[in-house]
CSV table of C-alpha atoms and ligand atoms in Angstrom, one decimal:
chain,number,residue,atom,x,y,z
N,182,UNK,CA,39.8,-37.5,-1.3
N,183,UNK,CA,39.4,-41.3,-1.1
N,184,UNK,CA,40.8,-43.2,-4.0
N,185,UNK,CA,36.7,-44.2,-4.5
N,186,UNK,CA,36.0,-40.5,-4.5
N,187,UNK,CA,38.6,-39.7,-6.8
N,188,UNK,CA,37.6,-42.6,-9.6
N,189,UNK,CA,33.9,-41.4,-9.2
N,190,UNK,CA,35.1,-37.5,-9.8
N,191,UNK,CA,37.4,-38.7,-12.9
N,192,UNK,CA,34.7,-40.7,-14.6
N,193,UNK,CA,31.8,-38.4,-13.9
N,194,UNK,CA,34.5,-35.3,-15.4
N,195,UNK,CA,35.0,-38.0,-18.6
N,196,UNK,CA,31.8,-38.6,-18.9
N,197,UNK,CA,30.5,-35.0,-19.1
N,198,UNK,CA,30.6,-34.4,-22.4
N,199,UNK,CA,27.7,-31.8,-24.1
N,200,UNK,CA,25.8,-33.9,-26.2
N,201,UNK,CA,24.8,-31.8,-30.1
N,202,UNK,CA,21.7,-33.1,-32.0
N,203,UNK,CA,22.7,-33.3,-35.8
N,204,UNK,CA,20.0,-33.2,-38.3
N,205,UNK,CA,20.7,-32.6,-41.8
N,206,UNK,CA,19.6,-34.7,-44.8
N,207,UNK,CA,23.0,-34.4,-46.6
N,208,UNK,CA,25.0,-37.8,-45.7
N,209,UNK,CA,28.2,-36.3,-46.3
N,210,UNK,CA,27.4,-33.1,-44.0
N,211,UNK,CA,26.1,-35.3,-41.4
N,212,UNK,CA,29.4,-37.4,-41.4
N,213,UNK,CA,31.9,-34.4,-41.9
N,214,UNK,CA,30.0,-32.4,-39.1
N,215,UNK,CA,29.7,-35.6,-36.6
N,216,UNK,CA,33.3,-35.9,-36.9
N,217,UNK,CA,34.5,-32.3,-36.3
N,218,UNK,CA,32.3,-32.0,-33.3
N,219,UNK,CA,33.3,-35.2,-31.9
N,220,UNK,CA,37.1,-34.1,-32.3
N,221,UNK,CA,36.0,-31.0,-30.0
N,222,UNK,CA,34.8,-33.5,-27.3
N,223,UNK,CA,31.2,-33.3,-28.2
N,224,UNK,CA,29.1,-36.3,-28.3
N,225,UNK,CA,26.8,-36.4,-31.1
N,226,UNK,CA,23.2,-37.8,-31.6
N,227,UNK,CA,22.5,-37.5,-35.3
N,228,UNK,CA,18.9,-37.9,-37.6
N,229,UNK,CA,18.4,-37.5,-41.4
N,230,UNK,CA,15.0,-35.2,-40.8
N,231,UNK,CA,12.7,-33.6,-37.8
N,232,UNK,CA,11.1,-36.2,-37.7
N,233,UNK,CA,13.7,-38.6,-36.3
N,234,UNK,CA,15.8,-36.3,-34.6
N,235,UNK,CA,12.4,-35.7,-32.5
N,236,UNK,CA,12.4,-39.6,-32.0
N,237,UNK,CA,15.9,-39.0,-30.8
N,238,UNK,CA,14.7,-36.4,-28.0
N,239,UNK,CA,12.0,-38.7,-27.0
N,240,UNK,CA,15.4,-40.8,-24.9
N,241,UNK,CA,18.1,-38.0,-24.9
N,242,UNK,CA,17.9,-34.4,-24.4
N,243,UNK,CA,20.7,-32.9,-26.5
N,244,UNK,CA,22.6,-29.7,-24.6
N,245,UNK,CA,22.2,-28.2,-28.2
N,246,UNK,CA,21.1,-28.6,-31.6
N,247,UNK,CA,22.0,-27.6,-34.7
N,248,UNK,CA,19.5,-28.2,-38.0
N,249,UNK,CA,19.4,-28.0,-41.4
N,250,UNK,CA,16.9,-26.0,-43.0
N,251,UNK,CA,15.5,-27.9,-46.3
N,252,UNK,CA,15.1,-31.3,-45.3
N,253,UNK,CA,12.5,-34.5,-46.3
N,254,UNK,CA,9.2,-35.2,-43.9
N,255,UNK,CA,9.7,-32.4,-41.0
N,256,UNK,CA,11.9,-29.5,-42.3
N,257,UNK,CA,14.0,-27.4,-40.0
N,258,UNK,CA,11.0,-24.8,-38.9
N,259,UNK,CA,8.6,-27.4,-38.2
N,260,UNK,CA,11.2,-29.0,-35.8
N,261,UNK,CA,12.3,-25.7,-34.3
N,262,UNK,CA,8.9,-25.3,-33.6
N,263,UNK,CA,7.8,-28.4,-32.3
N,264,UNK,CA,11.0,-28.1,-29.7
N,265,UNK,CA,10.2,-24.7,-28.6
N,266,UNK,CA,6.7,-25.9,-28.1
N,267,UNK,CA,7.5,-28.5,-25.3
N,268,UNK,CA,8.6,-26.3,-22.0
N,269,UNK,CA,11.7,-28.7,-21.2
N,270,UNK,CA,13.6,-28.1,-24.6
N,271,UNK,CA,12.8,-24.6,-24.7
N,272,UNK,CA,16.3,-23.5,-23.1
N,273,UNK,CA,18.0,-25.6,-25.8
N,274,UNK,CA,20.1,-23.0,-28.2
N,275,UNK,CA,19.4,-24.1,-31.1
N,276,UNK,CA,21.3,-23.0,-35.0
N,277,UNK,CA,20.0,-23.0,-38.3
N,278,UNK,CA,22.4,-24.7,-41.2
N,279,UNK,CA,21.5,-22.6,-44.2
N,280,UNK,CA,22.0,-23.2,-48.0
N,281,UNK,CA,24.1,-19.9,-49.7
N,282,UNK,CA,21.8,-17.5,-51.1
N,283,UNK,CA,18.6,-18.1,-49.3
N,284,UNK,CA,18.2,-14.9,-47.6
N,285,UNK,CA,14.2,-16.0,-47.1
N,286,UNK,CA,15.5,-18.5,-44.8
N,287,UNK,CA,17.6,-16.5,-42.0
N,288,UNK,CA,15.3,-13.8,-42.1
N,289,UNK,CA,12.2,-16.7,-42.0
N,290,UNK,CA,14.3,-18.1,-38.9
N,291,UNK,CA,15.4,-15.1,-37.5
N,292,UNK,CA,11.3,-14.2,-36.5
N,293,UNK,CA,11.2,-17.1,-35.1
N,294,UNK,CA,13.8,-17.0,-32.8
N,295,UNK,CA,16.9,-19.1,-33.3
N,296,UNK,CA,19.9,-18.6,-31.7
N,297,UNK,CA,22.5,-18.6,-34.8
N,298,UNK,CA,23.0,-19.4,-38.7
N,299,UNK,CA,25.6,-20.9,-40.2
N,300,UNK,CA,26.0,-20.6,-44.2
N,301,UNK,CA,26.5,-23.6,-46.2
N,302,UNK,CA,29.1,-24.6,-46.9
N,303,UNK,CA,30.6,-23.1,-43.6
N,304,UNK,CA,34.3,-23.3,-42.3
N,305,UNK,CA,34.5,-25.9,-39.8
N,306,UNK,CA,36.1,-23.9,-37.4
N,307,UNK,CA,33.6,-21.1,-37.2
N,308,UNK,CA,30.8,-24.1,-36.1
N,309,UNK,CA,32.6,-25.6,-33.3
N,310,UNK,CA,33.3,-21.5,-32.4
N,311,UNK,CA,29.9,-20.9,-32.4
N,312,UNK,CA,29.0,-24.5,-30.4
N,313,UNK,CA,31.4,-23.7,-27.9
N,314,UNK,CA,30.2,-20.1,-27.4
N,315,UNK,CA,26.5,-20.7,-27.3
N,316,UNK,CA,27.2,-23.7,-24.7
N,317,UNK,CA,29.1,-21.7,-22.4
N,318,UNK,CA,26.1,-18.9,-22.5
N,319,UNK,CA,23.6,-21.5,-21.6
N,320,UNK,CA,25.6,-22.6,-18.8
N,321,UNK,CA,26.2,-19.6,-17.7
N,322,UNK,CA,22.4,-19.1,-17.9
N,323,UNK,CA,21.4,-22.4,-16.0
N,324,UNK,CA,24.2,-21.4,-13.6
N,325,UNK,CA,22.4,-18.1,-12.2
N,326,UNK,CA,19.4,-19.6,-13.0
N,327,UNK,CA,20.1,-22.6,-10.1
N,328,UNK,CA,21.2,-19.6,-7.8
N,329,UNK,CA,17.9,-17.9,-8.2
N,330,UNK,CA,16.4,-21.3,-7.4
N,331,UNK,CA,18.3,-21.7,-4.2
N,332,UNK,CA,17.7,-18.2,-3.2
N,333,UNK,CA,13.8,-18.7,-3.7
N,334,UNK,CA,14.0,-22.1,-2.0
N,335,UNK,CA,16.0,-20.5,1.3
N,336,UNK,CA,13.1,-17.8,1.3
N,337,UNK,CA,10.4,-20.0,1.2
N,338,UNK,CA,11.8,-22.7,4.1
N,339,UNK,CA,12.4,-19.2,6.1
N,340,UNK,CA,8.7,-17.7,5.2
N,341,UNK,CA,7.3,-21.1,5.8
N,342,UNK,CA,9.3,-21.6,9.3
N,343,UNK,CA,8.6,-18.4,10.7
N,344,UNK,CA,4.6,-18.2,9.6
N,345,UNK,CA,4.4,-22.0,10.9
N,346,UNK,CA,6.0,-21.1,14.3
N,347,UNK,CA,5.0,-17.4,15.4
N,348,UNK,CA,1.1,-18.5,16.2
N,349,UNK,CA,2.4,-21.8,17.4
N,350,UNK,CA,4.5,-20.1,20.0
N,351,UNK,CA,1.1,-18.0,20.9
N,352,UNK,CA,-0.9,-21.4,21.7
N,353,UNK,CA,2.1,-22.5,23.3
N,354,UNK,CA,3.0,-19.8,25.4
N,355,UNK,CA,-0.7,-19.4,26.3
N,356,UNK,CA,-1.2,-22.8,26.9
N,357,UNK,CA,1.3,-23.4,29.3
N,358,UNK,CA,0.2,-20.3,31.2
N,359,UNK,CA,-2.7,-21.4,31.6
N,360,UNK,CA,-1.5,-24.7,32.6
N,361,UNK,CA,0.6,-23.4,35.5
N,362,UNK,CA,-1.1,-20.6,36.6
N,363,UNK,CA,-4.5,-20.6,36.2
N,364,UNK,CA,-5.4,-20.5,39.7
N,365,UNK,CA,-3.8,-17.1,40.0
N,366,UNK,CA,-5.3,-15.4,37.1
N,367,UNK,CA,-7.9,-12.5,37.2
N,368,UNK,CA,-10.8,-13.1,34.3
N,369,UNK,CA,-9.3,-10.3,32.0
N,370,UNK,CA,-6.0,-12.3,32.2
N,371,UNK,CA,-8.1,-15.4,30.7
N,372,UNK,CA,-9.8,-13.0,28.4
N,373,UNK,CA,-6.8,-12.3,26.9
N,374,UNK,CA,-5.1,-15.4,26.8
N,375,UNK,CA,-8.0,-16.9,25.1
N,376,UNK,CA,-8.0,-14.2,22.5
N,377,UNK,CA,-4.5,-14.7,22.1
N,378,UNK,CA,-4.6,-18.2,21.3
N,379,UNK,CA,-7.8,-17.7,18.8
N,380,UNK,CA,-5.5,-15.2,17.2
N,381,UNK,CA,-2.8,-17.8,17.0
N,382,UNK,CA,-5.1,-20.7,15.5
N,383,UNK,CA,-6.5,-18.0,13.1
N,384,UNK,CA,-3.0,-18.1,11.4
N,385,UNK,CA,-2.7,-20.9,11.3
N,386,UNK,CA,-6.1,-21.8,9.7
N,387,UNK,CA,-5.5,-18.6,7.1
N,388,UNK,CA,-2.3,-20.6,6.1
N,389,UNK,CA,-3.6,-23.8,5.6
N,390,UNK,CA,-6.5,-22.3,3.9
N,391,UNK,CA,-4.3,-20.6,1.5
N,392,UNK,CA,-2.5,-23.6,0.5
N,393,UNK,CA,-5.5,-25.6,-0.2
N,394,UNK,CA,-7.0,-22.5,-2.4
N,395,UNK,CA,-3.3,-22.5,-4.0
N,396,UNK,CA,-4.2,-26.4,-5.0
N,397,UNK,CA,-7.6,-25.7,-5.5
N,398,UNK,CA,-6.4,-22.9,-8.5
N,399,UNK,CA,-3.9,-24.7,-9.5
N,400,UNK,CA,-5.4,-28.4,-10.2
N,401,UNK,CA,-8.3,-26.3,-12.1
N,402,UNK,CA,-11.0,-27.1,-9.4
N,403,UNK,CA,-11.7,-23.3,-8.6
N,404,UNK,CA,-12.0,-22.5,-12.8
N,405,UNK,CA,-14.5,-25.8,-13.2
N,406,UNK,CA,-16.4,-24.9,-9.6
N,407,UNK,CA,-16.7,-21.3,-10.9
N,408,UNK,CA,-18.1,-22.3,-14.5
N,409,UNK,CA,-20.4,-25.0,-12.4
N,410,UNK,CA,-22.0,-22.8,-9.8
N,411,UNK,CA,-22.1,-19.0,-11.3
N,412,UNK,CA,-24.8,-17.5,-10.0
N,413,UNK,CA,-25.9,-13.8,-9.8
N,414,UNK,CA,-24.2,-12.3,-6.4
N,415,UNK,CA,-25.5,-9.5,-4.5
N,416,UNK,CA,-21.8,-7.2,-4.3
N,417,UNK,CA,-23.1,-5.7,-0.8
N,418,UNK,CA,-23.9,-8.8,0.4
N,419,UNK,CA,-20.2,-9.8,-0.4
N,420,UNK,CA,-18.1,-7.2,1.4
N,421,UNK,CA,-20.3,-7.4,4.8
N,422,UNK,CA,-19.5,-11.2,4.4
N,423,UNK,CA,-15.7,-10.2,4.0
N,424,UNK,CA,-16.0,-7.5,6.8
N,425,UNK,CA,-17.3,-10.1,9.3
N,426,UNK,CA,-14.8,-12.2,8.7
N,427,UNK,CA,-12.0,-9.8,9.2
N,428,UNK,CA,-13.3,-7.1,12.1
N,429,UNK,CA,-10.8,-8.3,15.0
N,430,UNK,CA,-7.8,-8.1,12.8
N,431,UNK,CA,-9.0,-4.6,11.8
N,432,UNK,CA,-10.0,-3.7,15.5
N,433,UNK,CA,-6.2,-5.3,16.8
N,434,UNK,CA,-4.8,-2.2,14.2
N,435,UNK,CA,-7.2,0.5,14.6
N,436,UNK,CA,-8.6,0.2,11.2
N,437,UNK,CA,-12.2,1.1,10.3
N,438,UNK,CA,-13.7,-0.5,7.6
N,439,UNK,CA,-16.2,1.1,5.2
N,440,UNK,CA,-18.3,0.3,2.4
N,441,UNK,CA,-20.0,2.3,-0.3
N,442,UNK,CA,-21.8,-0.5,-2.1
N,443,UNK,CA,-25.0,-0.4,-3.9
N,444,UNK,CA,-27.5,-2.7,-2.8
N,445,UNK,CA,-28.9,-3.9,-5.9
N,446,UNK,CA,-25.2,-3.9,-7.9
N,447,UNK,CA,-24.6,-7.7,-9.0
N,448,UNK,CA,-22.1,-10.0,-10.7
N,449,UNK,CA,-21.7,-13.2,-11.9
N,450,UNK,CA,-19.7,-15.3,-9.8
N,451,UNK,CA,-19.3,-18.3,-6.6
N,452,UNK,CA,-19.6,-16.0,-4.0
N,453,UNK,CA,-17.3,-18.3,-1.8
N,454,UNK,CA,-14.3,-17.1,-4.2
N,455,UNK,CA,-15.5,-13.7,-4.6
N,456,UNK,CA,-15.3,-13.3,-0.9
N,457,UNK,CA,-11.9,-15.2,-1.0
N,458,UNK,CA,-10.5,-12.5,-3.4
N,459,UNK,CA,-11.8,-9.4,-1.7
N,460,UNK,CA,-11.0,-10.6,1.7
N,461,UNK,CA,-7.0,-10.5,0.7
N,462,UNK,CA,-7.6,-7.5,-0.5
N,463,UNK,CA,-8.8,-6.1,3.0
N,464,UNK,CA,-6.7,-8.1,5.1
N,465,UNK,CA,-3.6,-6.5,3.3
N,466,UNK,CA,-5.3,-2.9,3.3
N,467,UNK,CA,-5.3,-3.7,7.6
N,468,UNK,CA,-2.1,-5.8,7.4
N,469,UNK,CA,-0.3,-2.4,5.7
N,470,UNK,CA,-1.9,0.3,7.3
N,471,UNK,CA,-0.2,3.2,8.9
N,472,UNK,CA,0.8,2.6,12.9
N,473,UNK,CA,-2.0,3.8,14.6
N,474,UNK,CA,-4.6,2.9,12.4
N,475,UNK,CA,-6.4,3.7,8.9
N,476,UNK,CA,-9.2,3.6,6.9
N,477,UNK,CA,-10.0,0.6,4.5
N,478,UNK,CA,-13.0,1.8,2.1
N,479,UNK,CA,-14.6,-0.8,-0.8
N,480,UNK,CA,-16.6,1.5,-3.3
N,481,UNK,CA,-18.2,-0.5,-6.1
N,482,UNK,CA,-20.2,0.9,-9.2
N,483,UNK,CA,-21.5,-0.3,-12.8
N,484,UNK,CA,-19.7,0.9,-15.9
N,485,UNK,CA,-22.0,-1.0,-18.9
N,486,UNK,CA,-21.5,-4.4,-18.3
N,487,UNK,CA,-18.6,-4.3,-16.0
N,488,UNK,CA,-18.2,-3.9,-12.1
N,489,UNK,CA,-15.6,-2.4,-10.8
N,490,UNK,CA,-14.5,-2.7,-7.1
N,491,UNK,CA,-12.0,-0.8,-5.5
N,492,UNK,CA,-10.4,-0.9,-2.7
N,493,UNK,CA,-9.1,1.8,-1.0
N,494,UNK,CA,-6.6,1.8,1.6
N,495,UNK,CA,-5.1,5.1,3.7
N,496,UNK,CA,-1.9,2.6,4.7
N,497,UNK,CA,1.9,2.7,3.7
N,498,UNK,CA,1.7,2.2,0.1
N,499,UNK,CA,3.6,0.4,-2.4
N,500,UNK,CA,6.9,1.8,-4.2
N,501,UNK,CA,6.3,1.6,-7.8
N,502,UNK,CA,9.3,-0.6,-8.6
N,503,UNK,CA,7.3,-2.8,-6.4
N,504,UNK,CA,4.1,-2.7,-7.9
N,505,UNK,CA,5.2,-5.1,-11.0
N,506,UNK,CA,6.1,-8.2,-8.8
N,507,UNK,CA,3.5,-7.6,-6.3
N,508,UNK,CA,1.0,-10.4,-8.1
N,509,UNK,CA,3.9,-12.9,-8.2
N,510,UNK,CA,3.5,-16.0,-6.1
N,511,UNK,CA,5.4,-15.5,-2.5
N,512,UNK,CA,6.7,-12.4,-3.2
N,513,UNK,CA,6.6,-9.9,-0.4
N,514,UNK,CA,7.8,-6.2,0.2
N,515,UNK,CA,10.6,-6.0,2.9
N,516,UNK,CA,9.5,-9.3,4.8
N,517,UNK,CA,12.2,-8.5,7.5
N,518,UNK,CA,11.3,-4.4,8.4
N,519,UNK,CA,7.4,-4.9,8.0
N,520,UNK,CA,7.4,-7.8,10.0
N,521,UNK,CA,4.5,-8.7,8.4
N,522,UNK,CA,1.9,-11.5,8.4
N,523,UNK,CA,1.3,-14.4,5.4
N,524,UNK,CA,3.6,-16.1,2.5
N,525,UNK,CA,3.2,-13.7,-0.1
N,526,UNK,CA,0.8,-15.7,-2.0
N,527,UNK,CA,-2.2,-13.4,-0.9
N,528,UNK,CA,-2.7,-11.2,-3.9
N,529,UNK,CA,-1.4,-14.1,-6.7
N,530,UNK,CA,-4.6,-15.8,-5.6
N,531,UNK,CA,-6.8,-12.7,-5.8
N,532,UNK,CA,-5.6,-12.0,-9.4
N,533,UNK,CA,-5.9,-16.1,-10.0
N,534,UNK,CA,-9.5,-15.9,-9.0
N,535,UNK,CA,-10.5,-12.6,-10.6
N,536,UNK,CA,-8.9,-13.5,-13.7
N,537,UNK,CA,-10.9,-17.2,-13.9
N,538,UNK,CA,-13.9,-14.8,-13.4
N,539,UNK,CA,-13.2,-12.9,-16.7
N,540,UNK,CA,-12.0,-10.2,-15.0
N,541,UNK,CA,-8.9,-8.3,-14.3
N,542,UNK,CA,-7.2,-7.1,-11.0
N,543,UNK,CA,-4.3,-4.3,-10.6
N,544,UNK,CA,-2.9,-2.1,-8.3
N,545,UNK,CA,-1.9,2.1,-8.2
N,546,UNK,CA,-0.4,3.1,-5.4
N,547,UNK,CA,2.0,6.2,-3.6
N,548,UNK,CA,4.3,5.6,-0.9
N,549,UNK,CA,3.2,6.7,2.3
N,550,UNK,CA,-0.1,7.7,1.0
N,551,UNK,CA,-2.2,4.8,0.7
N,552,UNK,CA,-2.7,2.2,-2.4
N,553,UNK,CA,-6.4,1.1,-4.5
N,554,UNK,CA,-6.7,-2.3,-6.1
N,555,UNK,CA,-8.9,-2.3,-8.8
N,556,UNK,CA,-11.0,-5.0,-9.5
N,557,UNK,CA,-13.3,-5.4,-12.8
N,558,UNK,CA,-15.7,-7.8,-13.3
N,559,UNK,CA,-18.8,-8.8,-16.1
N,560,UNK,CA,-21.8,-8.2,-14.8
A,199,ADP,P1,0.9,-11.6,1.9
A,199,ADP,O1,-0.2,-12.6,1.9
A,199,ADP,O2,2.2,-12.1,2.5
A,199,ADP,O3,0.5,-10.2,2.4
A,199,ADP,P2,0.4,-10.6,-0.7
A,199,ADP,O4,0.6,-11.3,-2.0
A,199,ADP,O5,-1.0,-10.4,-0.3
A,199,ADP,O6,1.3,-11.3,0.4
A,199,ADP,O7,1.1,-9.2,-0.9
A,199,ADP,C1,2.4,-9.1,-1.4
A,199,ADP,C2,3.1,-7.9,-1.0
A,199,ADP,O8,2.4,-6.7,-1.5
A,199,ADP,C3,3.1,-7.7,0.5
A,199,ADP,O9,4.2,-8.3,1.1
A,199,ADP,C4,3.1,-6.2,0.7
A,199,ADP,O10,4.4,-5.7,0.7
A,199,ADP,C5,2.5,-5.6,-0.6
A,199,ADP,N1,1.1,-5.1,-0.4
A,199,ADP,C6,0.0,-5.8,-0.7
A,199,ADP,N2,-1.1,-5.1,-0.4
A,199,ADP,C7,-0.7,-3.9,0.1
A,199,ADP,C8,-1.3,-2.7,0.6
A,199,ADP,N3,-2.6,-2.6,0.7
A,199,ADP,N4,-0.5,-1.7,1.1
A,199,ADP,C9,0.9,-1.9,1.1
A,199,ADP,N5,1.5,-2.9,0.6
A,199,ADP,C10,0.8,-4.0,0.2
């Protein structure tokens, strides 16, 4: 280590010191407190109420914080409550400094979820036992927490390298085939080049597509689009619209597709995203089917006023541990052995959509059997 590298590692060890909000009205606790912490090797940002310790957490986020109960302007709940309320400070253990004989209060805080509660007038030693312990939890926490991050970020550059190439290499491939030896090449050849490359630009279309609907749900277009332009939509209409759209990827895997739709059944919805939802619904039902071939069945009927889709695959179903993660964003089933197409983002979108419909979307399934989504809707 260079003598540069070394200083820098000393003085950013010196200066890591976890920082402990202080907020008590009682001068002398605030003083007394300030100074045992600051003995421990805390630094400490201290405020007479809520109010100002929030002021505080407006400039400095505090590793943890630790409030008196009674207190002048904001009292202890209202500030435990207004840091839970803001996302960033919700990992922040937080304790409760309680007056002796105020059993109200620890149960009052217990419901609403502090970490700890120190009794006033508590021994010294037992707070900076309890600082210490809570920190080295919530590092703990934030440490695995990081390594889940990393994994996820590894699995996404890998999801995201391998759907970005594989239909690139299929233009590619083709392209240069063609290039080189067109001459040469009988019309079926060319037929099937050309498909090959269509197949290839298809991807990569569905993935672009997905990201922009991703955007699209998540800037709150999709929810303001489907509360501007809701229309009664013909349900038939609907599926043969998804069916069109997806008969060579169910022709490539031998799956037949079937529908057993009323004509005149209806809902209220943008029949672009209706179509968007149900057609990740089929695509997976082909995508998963059995090797050589299935069956992918919509059935649709009225229950009052509620729709309910399903759809019905006879493909490799889903194990039921898998069931509860399957809605998560890029989540996928053994990426690797399936060797499967998409990012995993496929049925998050379906649910996303469904649910800014007023509807719901779930799965039952059996492994090696086949799976149904269910999808409800209002009328
Ligand atoms: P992707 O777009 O990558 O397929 P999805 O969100 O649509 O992602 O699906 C997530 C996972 O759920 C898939 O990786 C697959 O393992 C599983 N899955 C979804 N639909 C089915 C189905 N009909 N049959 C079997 N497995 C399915």
């Amino acid at each position: 280590m260079s003598v540069k590298e070394e200083q820098a590692a000393t003085e950013q060890s010196a200066s890591f010191r976890p920082t402990v909000l202080l907020v008590d009205d009682e001068n002398a606790v605030l003083e007394g407190v300030t100074d045992l912490l600051e003995l421990s090797g805390y630094e400490v940002l201290a405020a007479e109420n809520g109010q100002k310790a929030l002021e505080i957490m407006q400039s400095r986020t505090p590793d943890l914080i630790v409030s008196d109960i009674m207190m002048p302007v904001m009292d202890g709940y209202e500030f435990y409550e207004a840091v839970r309320s803001n996302p960033d400070w919700t990992p922040i253990p937080f304790i409760f400094l309680t007056a002796r004989g105020q059993p109200v209060d620890v149960r009052r805080g217990r419901a609403l979820g502090a970490d700890e509660y120190l009794v006033k007038p508590f021994d010294p030693e037992e707070l900076v036992i309890v600082v210490n312990a809570r920190l080295s939890r919530m590092q703990a926490i934030r440490a695995v927490t990081m390594a889940d991050v990393e994994r996820m970020k590894q699995q996404l550059i890998a999801i995201f390298s391998h759907e970005l190439r594989t239909p690139l290499a299929y233009v590619y491939g083709y392209v240069n085939l063609l290039r080189d030896e067109r001459e040469t090449m009988s019309e079926e050849d060319l037929r099937e080049m050309l498909e090959g490359m269509q197949r290839g630009a298809d991807r990569l279309v569905q993935l672009v597509e997905d990201l922009m609907l991703l955007v699209k749900l998540d800037s709150g277009i999709v929810e303001s689009e489907l509360k501007l332009r809701r229309r009664d939509v013909g349900l038939a209409e609907v599926v043969r619209r998804v069916f069109d759209g997806l008969r060579q990827p169910a022709r490539d895997r031998g799956v037949e597709l079937c529908i057993e739709v009323p004509e005149e059944l209806t809902v209220t919805s943008v029949p672009l995203y209706l179509v968007e939802a149900i057609k990740r619904l089929v695509h997976n039902g082909i995508k998963f089917a059995k090797q050589g071939g299935g069956c992918v069945t919509i059935r649709a009927w009225q229950e009052d006023d509620r729709v309910r889709i399903d759809v019905v695959d006879d493909g490799i179903g889903i194990h039921p541990d898998d069931l509860k993660t399957i809605f998560s964003r890029f989540h996928q089933v053994d990426r690797d052995e399936l060797e499967q197409q998409g990012i995993g983002i496929g049925l998050a979108v379906a649910r996303d959509i469904v649910v800014l419909m007023g509807g719901d979307l779930w799965a039952e399934s059996e492994l090696g059997e086949g799976s149904v989504f269910h999808v409800d809707l209002p009328v």
